[in-house]
Amino acid sequence: MTDMPKATLLFVDDEESILEVASEYFKAKGYNILTAENGRIAADIIADEKIDCCFTDINMPEMDGLELAEHIRNVDNTIPVIIMTGYPSLDNTIRTLKNGVVDFLIKPVNLNQLEICVQRVLRERQLFIKNIFLTKEVESKQRIEQLNRELTYKVQELNTLNRIMTEFTSIGSSIDLFKHVVDLSTELTHADEASFYVINETIQRPVQVARSIPGGNGSRPPEKLTAGIGGTHGVGCLDISQLILDNCNENKPLLIRENNHLQGLPEVVRSMMLVPLAIRNKVFGVLSVAVFDGDIRFSEKDLYYMSFMTHKAAYAIENIALYENIYENLFATLYAFVKAIEARDPYTEQHSNRVTQIAMALCKAMGGSQEEQDILNVAGQLHDIGKIGIRDDILLKPGRLTDEEFRLIKEHPVIGANIVERLGLWDREKNIIKCHHERYDGKGYPDGLAGEQIPMLGRILSVADVYDAIASDRAYRRKMEEEKILQIMYGGSGSQFDPDVINTFRALYEKGQLKEIIAANPQ
Ligand SMILES: [Fe+2]
């Protein structure tokens, strides 16, 4: 025995002579030998020692060989058990096989025969163990692959949901949002067409507002499905408006995996989803996603994505609508104030409008960004809104103002800034309104700011405001002569005005651009 020099064999027999002979023989062959007089002792040994093979008699006191075999099978089924008996019976043989005994030797056992048996059994055991390892390895490999697939799938799903969540938040207008919904629908589900319909209560028909057809210039006609007005006429136009209206009434996502021509779907459609988009439980539109050719059939998963998307889109639309509304309403209200102020003084009508246009032109010519021009658009229109708090007899007084009257007039930039501030929007606009009467040399009001302390857009607005005031008719005087106007404007460079702004003013004035603005917005 050279290949298994350290194998441990356990001999169990109540005949001491057998144990002695076997021990001597196998120890000489390099094996470790353990012996036990009965099954009970053998079981204790097995609990403590590592056994490679067990030979046992059947008939023994306390625990017989078959019970031992069963015990071993329960404790470690890789240990081979060989039964040695002088009285083999069919009954015993069957029981031994049931208990996982691997071989059966008849007493008296020849030592040589025993050794051949040991070698064979140990070889088989090695294979058996190796096999168990291999099976476990394959199983765990398969499990890992399965987990990997699940993980990849989950990551994809998470990415998809995440995309839906994040992409919708950055969209600024409803129509862009509808377009995004249909594009994302075809992309995520590999559909041939996705459309978004708004339900119009007045005409009782869905109106298509966005559509996505990947590879739409291919073999498929672009007018495949329609539900809008006139959707029932024209070659290739398939009306699904009734389905959309039904879906709208049910307010539940609908999945038609396979068109079996019972659901009222046009023949050409193979698979379809209709997903209502509801805002505060009121259906506002329906997303339709369709497959015409190929093997793709929509699944519950697709429906889930689409529902998730319309849900998120509904929130986004609500936000956009709220924001658009608030912003537009607010500006409309404030602008109405300005118009009311200007209407008090017919000579200042259109003043805010012209100042805005001049300021924006100056800003643009000085390299200002679109955002800065937008700020001037609001600040320019609202710069004199504070005059709403000043009495008519002061505001409209022809001739010189008393010191007190002038003090009151000088409050209008602060009053205007306060009005805008209370609305919680337009922080930068507020600051510009507040400083439109500041002077570059620090002698202006309300804060006496100088130079760069005055925001750039404020310095621009101040030039535009003064220019329009002296270049148009006023309550107490006609507009000035051009020479006088330019003397005030150019002469004020570095004292009343920022020299950089005046340089730009000069350039625009010489091009005739500023006179054009004044002429285009008469009193
Ligand atoms: Fe003003």
mmCIF file of C-alpha atoms and ligand atoms in Angstrom, residues 383-384 387 412 436-437 465, ligand 1:
data_model
loop_
_atom_site.group_PDB
_atom_site.id
_atom_site.type_symbol
_atom_site.label_atom_id
_atom_site.label_comp_id
_atom_site.label_asym_id
_atom_site.label_seq_id
_atom_site.Cartn_x
_atom_site.Cartn_y
_atom_site.Cartn_z
ATOM 1 C CA HIS A 383 -37.852 99.376 -12.060
ATOM 2 C CA ASP A 384 -40.318 102.134 -11.199
ATOM 3 C CA LYS A 387 -43.813 104.761 -7.601
ATOM 4 C CA HIS A 412 -39.406 104.558 -4.850
ATOM 5 C CA HIS A 436 -31.267 102.120 -10.489
ATOM 6 C CA HIS A 437 -30.784 105.647 -9.093
ATOM 7 C CA ASP A 465 -33.389 105.097 -17.505
HETATM 8 FE FE FE B 1 -36.827 105.438 -11.174
#
